[in-house]
PDB file of N, CA and C in Angstrom:
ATOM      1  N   UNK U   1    -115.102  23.708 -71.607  1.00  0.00           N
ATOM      2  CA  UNK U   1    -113.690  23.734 -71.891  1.00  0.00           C
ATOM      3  C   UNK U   1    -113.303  22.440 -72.614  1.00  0.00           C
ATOM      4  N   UNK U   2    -112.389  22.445 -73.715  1.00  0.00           N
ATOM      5  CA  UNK U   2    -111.843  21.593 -74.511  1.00  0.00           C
ATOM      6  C   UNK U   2    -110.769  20.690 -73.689  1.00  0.00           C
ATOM      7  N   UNK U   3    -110.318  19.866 -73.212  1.00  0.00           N
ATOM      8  CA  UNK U   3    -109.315  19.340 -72.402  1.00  0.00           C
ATOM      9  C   UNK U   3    -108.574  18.242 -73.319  1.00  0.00           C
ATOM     10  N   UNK U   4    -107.603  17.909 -73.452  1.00  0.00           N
ATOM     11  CA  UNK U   4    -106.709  16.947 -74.272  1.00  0.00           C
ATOM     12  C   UNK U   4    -105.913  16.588 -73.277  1.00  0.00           C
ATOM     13  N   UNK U   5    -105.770  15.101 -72.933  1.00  0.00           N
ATOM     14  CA  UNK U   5    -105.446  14.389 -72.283  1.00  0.00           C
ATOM     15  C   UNK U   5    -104.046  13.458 -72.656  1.00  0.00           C
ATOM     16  N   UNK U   6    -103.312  12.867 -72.643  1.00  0.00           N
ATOM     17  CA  UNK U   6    -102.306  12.853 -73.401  1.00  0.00           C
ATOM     18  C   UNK U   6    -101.169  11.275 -72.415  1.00  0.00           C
ATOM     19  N   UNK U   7    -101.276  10.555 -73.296  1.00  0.00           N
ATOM     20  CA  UNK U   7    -100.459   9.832 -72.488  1.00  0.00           C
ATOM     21  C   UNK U   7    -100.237   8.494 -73.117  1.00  0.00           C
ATOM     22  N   UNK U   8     -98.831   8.023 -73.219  1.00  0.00           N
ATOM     23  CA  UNK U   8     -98.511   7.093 -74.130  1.00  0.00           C
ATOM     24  C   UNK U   8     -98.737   5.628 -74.058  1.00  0.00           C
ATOM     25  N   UNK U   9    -100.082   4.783 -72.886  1.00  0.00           N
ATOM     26  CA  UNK U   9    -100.126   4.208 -73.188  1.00  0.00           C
ATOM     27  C   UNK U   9    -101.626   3.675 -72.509  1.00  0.00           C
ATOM     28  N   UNK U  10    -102.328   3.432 -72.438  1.00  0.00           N
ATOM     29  CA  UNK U  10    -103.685   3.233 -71.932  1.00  0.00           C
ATOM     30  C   UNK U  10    -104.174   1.708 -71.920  1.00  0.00           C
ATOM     31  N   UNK U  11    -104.114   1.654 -73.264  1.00  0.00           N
ATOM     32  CA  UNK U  11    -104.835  -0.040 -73.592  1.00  0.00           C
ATOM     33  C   UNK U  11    -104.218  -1.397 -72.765  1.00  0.00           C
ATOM     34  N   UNK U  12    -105.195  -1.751 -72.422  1.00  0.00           N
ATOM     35  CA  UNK U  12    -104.979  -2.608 -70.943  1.00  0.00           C
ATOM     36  C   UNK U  12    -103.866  -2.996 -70.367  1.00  0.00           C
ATOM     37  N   UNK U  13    -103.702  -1.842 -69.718  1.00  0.00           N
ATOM     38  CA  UNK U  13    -102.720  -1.000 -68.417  1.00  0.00           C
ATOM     39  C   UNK U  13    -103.630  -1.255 -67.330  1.00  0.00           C
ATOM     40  N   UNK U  14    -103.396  -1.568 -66.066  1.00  0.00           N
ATOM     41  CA  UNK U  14    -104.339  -1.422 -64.612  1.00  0.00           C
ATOM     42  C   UNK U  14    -102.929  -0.716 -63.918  1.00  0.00           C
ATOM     43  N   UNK U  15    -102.682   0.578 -64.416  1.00  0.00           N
ATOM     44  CA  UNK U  15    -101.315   0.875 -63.155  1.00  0.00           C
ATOM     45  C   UNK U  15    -102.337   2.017 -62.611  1.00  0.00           C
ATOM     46  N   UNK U  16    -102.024   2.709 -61.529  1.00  0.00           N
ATOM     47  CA  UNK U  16    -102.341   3.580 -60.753  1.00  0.00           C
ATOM     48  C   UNK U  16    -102.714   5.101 -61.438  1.00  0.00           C
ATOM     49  N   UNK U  17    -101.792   5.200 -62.357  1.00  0.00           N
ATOM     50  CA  UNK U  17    -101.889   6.458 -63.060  1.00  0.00           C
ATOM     51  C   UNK U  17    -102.661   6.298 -64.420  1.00  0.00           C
ATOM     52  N   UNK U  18    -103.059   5.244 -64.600  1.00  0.00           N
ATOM     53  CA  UNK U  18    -104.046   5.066 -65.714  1.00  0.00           C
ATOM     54  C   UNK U  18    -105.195   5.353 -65.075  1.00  0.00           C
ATOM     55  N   UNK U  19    -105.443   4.469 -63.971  1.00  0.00           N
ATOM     56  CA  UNK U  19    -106.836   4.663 -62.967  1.00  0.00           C
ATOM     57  C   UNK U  19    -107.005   6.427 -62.697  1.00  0.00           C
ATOM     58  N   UNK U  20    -106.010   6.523 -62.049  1.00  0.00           N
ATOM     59  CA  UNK U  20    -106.233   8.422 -61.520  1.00  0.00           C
ATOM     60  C   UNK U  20    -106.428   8.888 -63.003  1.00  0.00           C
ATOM     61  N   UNK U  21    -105.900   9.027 -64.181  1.00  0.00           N
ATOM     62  CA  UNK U  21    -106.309   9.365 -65.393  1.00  0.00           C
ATOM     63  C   UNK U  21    -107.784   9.210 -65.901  1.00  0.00           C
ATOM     64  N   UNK U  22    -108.293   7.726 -65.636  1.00  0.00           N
ATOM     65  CA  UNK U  22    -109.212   7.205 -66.165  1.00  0.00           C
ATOM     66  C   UNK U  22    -110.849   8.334 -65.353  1.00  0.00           C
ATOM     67  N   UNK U  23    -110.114   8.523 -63.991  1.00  0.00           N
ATOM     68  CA  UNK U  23    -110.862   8.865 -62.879  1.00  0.00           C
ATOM     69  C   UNK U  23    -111.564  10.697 -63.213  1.00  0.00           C
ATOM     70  N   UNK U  24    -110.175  11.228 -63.669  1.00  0.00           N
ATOM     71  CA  UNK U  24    -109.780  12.657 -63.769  1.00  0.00           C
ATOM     72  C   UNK U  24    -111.115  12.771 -65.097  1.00  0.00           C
ATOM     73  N   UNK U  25    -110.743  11.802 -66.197  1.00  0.00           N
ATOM     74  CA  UNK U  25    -111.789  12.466 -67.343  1.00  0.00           C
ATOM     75  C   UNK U  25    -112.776  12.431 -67.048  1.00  0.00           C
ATOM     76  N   UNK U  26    -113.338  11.394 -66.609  1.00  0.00           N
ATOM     77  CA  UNK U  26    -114.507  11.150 -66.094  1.00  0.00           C
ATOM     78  C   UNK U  26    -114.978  11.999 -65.522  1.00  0.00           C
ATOM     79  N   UNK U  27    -114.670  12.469 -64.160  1.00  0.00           N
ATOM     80  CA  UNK U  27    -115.146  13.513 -63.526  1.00  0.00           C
ATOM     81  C   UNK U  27    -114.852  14.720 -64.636  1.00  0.00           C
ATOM     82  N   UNK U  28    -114.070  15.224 -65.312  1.00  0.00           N
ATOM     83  CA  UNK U  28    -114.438  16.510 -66.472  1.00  0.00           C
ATOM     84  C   UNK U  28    -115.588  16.076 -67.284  1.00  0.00           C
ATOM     85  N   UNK U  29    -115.960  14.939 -67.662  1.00  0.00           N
ATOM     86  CA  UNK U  29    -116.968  14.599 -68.545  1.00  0.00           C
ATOM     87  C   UNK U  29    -118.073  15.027 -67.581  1.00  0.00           C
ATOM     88  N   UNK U  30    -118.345  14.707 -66.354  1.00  0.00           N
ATOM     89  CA  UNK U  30    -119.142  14.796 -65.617  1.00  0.00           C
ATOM     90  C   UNK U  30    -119.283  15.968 -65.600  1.00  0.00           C
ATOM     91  N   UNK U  31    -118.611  16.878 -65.437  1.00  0.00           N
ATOM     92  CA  UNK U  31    -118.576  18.558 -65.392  1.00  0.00           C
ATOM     93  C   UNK U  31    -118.688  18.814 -66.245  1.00  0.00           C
ATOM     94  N   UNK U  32    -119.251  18.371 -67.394  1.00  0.00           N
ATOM     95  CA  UNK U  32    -119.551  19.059 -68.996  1.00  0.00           C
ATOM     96  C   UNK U  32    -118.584  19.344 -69.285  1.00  0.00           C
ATOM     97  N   UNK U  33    -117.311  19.117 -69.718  1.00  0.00           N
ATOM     98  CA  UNK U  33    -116.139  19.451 -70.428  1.00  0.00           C
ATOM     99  C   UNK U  33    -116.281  18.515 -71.613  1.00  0.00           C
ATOM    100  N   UNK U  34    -115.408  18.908 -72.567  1.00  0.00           N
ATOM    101  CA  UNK U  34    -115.416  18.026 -73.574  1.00  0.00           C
ATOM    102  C   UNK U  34    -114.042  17.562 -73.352  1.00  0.00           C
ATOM    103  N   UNK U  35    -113.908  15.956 -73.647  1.00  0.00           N
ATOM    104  CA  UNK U  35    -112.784  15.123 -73.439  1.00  0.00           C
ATOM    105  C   UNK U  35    -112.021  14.347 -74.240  1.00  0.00           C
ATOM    106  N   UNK U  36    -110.998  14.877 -74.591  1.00  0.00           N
ATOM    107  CA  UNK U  36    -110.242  14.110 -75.622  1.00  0.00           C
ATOM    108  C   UNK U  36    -108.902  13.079 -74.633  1.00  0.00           C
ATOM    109  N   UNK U  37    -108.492  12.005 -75.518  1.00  0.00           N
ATOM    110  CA  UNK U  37    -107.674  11.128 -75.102  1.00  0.00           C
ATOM    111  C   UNK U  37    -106.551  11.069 -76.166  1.00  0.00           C
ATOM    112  N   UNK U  38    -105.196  11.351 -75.771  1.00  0.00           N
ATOM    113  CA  UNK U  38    -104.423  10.824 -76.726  1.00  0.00           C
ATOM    114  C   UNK U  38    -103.533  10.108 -76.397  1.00  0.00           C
ATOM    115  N   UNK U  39    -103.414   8.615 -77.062  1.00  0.00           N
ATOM    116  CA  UNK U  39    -102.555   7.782 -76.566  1.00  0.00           C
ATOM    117  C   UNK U  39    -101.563   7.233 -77.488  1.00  0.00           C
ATOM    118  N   UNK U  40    -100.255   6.420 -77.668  1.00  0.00           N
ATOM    119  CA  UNK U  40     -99.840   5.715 -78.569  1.00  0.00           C
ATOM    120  C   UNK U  40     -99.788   4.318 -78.937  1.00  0.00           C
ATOM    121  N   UNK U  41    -101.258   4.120 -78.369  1.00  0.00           N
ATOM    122  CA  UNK U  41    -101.717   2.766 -79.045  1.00  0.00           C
ATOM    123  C   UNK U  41    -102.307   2.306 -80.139  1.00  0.00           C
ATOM    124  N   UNK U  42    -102.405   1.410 -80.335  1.00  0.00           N
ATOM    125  CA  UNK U  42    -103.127   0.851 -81.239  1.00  0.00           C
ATOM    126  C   UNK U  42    -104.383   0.928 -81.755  1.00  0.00           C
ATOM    127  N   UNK U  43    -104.933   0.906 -82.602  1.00  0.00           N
ATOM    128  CA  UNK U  43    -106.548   1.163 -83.211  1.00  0.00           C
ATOM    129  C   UNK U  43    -106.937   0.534 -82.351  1.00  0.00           C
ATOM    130  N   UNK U  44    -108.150   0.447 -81.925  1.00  0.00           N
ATOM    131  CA  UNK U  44    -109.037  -0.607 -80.997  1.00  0.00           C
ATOM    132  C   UNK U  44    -108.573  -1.045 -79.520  1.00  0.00           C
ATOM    133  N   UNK U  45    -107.685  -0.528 -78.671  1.00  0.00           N
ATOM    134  CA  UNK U  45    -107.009  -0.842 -77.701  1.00  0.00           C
ATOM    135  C   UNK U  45    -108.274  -0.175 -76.479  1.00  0.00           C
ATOM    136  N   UNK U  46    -108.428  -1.199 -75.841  1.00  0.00           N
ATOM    137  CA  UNK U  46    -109.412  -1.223 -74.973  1.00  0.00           C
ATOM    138  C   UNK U  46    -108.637  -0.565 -73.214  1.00  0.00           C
ATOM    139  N   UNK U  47    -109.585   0.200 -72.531  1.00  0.00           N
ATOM    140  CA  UNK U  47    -109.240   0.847 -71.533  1.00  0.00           C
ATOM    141  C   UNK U  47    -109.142  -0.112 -70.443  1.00  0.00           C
ATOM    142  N   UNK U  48    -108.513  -0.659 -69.524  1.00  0.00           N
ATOM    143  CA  UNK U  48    -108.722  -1.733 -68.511  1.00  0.00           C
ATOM    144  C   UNK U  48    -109.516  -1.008 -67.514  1.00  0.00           C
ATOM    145  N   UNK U  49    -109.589   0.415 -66.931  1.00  0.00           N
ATOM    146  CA  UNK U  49    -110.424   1.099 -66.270  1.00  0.00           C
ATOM    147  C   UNK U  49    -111.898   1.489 -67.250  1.00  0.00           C
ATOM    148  N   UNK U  50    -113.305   1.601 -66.542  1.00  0.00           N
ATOM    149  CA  UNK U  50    -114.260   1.985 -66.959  1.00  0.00           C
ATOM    150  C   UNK U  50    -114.256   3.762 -67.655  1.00  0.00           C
ATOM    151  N   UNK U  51    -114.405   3.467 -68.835  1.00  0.00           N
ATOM    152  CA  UNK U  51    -114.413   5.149 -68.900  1.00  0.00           C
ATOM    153  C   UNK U  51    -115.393   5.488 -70.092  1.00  0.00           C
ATOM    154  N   UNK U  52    -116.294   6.850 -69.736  1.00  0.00           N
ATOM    155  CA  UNK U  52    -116.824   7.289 -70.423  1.00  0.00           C
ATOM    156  C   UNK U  52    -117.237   7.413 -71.591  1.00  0.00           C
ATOM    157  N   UNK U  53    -118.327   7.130 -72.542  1.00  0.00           N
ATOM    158  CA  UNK U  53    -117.882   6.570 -73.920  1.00  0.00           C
ATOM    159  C   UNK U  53    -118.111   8.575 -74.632  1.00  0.00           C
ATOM    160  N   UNK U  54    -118.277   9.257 -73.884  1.00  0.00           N
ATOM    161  CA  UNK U  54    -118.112  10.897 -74.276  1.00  0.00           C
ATOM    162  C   UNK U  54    -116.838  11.003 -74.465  1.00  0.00           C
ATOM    163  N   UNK U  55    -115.772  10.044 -74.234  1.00  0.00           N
ATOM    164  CA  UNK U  55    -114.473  10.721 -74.366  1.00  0.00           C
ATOM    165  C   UNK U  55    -113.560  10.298 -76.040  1.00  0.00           C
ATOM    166  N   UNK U  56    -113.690  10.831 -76.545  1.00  0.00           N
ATOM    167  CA  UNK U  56    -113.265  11.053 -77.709  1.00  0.00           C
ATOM    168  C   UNK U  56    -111.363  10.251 -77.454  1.00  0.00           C
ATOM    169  N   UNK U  57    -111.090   8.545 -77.733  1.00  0.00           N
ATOM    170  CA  UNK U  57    -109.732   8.556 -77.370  1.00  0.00           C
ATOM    171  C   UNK U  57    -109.258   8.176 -79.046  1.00  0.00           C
ATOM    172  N   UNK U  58    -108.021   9.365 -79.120  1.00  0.00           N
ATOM    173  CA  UNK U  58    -107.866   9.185 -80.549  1.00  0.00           C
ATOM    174  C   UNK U  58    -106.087   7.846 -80.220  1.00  0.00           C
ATOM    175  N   UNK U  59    -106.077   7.349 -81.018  1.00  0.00           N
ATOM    176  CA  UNK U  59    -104.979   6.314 -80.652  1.00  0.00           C
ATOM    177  C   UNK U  59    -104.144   6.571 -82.338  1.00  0.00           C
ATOM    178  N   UNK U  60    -102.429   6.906 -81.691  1.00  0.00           N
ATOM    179  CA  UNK U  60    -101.726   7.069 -82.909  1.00  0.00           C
ATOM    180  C   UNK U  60    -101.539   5.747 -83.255  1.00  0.00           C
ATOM    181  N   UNK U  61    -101.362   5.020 -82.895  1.00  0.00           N
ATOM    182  CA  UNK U  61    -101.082   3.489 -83.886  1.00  0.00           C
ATOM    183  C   UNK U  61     -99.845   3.686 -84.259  1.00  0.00           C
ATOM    184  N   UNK U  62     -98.874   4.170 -84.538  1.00  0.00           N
ATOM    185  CA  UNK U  62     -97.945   4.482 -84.747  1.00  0.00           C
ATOM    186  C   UNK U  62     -96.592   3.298 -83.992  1.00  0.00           C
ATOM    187  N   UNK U  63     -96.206   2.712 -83.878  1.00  0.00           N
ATOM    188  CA  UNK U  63     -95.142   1.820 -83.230  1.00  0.00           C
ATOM    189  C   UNK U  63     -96.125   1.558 -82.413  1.00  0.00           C
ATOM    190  N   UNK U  64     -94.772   0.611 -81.223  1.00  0.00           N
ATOM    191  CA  UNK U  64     -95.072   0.252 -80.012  1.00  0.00           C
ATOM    192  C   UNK U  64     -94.701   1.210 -79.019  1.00  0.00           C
ATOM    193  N   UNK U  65     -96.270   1.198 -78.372  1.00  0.00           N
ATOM    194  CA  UNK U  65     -95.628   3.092 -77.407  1.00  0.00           C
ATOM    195  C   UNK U  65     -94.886   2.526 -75.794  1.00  0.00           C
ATOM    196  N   UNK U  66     -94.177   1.153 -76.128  1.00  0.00           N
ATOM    197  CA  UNK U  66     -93.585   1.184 -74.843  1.00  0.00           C
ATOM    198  C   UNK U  66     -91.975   1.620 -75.054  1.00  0.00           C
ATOM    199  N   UNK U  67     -91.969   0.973 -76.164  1.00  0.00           N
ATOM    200  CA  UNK U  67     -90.221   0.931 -76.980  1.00  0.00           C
ATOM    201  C   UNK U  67     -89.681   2.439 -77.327  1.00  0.00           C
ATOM    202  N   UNK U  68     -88.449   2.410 -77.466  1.00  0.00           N
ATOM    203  CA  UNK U  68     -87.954   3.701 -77.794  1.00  0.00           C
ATOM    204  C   UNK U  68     -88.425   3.926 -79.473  1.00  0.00           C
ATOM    205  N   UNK U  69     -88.761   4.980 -79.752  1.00  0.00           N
ATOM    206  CA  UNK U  69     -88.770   5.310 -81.027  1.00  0.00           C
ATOM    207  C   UNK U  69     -88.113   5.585 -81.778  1.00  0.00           C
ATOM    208  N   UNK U  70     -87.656   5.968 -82.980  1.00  0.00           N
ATOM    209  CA  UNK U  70     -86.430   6.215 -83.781  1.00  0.00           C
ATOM    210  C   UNK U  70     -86.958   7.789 -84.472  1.00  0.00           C
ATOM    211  N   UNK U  71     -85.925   8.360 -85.023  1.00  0.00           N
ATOM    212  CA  UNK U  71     -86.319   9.512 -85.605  1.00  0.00           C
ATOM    213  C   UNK U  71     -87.656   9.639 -86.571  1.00  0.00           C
ATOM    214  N   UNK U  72     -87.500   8.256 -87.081  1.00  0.00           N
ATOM    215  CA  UNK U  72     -88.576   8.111 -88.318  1.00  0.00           C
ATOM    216  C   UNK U  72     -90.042   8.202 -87.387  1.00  0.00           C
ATOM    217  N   UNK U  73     -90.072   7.686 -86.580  1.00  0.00           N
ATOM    218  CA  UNK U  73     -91.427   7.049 -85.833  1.00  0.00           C
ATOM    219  C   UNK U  73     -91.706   8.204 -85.264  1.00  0.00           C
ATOM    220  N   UNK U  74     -91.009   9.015 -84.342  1.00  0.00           N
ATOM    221  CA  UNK U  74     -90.880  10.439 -83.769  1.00  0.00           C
ATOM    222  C   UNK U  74     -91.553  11.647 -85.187  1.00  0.00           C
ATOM    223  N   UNK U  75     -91.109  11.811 -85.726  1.00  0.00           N
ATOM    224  CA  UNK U  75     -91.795  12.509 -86.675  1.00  0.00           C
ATOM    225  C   UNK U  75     -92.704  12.216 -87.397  1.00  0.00           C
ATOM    226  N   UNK U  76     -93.306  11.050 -87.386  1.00  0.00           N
ATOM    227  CA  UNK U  76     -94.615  10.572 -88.024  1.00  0.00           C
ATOM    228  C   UNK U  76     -95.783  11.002 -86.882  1.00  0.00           C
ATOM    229  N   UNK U  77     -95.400  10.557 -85.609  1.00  0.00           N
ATOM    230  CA  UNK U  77     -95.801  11.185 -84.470  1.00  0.00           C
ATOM    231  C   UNK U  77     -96.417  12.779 -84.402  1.00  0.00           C
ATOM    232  N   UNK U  78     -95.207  13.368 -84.695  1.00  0.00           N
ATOM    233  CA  UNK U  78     -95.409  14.747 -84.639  1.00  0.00           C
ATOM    234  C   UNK U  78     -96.139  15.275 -85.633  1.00  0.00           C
ATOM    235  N   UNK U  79     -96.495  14.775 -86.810  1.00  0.00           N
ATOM    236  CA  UNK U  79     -97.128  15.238 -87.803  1.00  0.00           C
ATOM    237  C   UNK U  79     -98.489  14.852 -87.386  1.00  0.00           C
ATOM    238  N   UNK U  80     -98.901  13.470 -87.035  1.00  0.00           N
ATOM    239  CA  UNK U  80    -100.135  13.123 -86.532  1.00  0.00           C
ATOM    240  C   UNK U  80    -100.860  13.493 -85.515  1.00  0.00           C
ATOM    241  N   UNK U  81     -99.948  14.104 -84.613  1.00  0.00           N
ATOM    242  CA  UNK U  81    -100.467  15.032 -83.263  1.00  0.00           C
ATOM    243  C   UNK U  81    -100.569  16.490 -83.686  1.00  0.00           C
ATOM    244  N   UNK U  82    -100.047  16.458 -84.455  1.00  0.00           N
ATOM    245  CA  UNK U  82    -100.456  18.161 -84.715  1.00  0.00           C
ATOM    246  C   UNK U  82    -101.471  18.696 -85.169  1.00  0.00           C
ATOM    247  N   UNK U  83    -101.686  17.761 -86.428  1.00  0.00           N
ATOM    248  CA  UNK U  83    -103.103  17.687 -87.123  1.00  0.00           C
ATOM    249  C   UNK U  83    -103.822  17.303 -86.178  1.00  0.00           C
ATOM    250  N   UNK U  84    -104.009  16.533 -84.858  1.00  0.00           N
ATOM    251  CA  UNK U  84    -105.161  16.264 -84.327  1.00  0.00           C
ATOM    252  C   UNK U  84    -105.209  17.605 -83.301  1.00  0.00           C
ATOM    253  N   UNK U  85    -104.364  18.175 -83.122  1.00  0.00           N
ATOM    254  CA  UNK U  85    -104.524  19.018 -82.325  1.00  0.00           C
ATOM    255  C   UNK U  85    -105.093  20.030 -82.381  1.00  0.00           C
ATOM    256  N   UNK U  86    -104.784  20.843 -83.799  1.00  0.00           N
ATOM    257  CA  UNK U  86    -105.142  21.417 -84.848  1.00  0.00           C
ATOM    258  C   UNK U  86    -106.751  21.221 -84.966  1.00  0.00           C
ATOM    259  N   UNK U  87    -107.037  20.439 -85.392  1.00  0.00           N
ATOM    260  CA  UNK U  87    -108.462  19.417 -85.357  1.00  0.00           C
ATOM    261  C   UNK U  87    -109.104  20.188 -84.453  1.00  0.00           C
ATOM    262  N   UNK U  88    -108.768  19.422 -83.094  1.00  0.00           N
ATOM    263  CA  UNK U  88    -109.520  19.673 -81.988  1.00  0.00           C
ATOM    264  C   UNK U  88    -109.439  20.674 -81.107  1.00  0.00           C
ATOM    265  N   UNK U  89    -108.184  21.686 -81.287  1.00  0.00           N
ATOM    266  CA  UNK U  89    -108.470  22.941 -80.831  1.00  0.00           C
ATOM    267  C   UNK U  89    -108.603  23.174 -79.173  1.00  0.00           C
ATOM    268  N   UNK U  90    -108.028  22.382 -78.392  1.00  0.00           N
ATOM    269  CA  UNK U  90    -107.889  21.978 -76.950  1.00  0.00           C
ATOM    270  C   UNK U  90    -108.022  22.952 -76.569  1.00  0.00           C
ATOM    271  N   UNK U  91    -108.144  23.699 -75.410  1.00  0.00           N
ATOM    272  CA  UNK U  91    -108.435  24.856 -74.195  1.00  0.00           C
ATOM    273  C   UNK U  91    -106.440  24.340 -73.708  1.00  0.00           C
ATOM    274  N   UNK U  92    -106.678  23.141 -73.113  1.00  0.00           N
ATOM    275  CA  UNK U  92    -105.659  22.726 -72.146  1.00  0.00           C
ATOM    276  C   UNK U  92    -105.196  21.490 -72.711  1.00  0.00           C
ATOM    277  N   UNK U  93    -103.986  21.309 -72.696  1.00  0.00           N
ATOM    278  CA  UNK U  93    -103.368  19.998 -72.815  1.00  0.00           C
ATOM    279  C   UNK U  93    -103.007  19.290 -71.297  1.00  0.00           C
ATOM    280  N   UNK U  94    -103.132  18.415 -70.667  1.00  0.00           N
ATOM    281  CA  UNK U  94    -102.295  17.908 -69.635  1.00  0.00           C
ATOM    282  C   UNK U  94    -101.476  16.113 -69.880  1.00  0.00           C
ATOM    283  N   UNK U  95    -100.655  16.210 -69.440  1.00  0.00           N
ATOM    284  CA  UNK U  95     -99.874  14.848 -70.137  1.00  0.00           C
ATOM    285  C   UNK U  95     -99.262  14.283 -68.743  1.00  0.00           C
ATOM    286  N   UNK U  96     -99.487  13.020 -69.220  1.00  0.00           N
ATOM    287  CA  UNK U  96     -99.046  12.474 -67.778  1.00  0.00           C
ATOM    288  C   UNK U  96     -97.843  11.558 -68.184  1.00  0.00           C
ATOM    289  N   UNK U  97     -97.075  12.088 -67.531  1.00  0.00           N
ATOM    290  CA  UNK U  97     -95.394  11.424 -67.766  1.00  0.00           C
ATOM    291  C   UNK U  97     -94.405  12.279 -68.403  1.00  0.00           C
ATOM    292  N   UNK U  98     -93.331  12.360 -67.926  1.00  0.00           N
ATOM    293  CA  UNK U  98     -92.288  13.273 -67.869  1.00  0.00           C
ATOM    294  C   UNK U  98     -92.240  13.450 -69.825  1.00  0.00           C
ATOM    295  N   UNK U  99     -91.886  12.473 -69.893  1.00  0.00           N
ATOM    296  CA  UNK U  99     -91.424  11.735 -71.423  1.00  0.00           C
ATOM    297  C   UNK U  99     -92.352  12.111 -72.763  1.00  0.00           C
ATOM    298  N   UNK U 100     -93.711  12.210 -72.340  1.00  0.00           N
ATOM    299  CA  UNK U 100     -95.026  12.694 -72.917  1.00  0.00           C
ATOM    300  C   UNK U 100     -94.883  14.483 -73.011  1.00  0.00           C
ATOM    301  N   UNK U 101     -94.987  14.689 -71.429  1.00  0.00           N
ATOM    302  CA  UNK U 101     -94.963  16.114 -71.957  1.00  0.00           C
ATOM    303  C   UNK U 101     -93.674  16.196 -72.828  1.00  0.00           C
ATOM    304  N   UNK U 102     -92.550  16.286 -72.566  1.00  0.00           N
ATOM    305  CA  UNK U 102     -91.426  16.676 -73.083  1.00  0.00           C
ATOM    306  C   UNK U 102     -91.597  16.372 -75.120  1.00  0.00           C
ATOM    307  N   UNK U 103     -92.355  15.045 -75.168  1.00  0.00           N
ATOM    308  CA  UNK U 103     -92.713  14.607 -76.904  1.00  0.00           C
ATOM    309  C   UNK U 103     -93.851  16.366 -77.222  1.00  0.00           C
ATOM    310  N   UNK U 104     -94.670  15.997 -76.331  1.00  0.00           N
ATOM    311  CA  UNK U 104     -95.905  17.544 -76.783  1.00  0.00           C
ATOM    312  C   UNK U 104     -95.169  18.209 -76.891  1.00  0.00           C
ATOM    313  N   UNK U 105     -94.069  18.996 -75.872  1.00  0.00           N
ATOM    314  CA  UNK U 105     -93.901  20.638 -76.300  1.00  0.00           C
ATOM    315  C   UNK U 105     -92.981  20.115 -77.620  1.00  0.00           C
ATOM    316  N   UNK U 106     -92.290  19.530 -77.865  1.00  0.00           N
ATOM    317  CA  UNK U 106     -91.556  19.502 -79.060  1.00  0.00           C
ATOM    318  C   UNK U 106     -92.349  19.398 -80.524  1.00  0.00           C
ATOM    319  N   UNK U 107     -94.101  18.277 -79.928  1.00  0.00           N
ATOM    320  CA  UNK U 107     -94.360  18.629 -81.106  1.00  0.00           C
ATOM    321  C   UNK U 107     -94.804  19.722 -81.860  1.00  0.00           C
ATOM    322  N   UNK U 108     -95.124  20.599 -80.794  1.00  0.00           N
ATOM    323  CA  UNK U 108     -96.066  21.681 -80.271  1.00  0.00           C
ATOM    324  C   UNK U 108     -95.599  22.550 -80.585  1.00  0.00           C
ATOM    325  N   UNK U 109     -94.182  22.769 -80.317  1.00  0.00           N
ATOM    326  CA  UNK U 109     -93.375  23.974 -80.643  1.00  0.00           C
ATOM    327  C   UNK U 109     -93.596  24.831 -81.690  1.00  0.00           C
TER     328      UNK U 109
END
């Protein structure tokens, strides 16, 4: 199964829900799934949890994914997630944070 993982901010984060995230792929990697990461960081943004180097983490680079975005940044977004989505052809999306899912189904729509 294809799994896409989804969440706006990863690169050295140590919060709780990065760890349970970090934890979750891992164990799908372990189960032979294939594992994608999507985050809104930066090129090269390093995981503060140990994780799998099977996991495919694509990083929009796009702003700063803590700050609010503006319309412009929001739709550069949506164009870049679509095509990757598109791309990769997920089984399942799961997104962690209210704010995340709510960005997917819109881009998704």
């Amino acid at each position: 199964m294809r799994i896409l993982f989804v969440w706006r901010k990863m690169g050295n984060v140590a919060g709780g829900v990065e760890r349970m995230a970090t934890t979750m792929m891992n164990e799908m990697i372990r189960r032979g799934h294939d594992v994608s990461l999507l985050t809104w960081d930066s090129t090269g943004a390093q995981a503060h949890y140990p994780m799998s180097e099977r996991i495919r983490w694509h990083c929009l680079d796009l702003g700063d994914p803590v700050a609010k975005a503006g319309w412009r940044l929001r739709l550069k977004r949506m164009i870049k997630t679509r095509a990757l989505v598109k791309t990769d052809k997920p089984d399942v999306i799961i997104c962690f944070e209210h704010g995340i899912f709510l960005s997917m189904y819109l881009f998704l729509f």
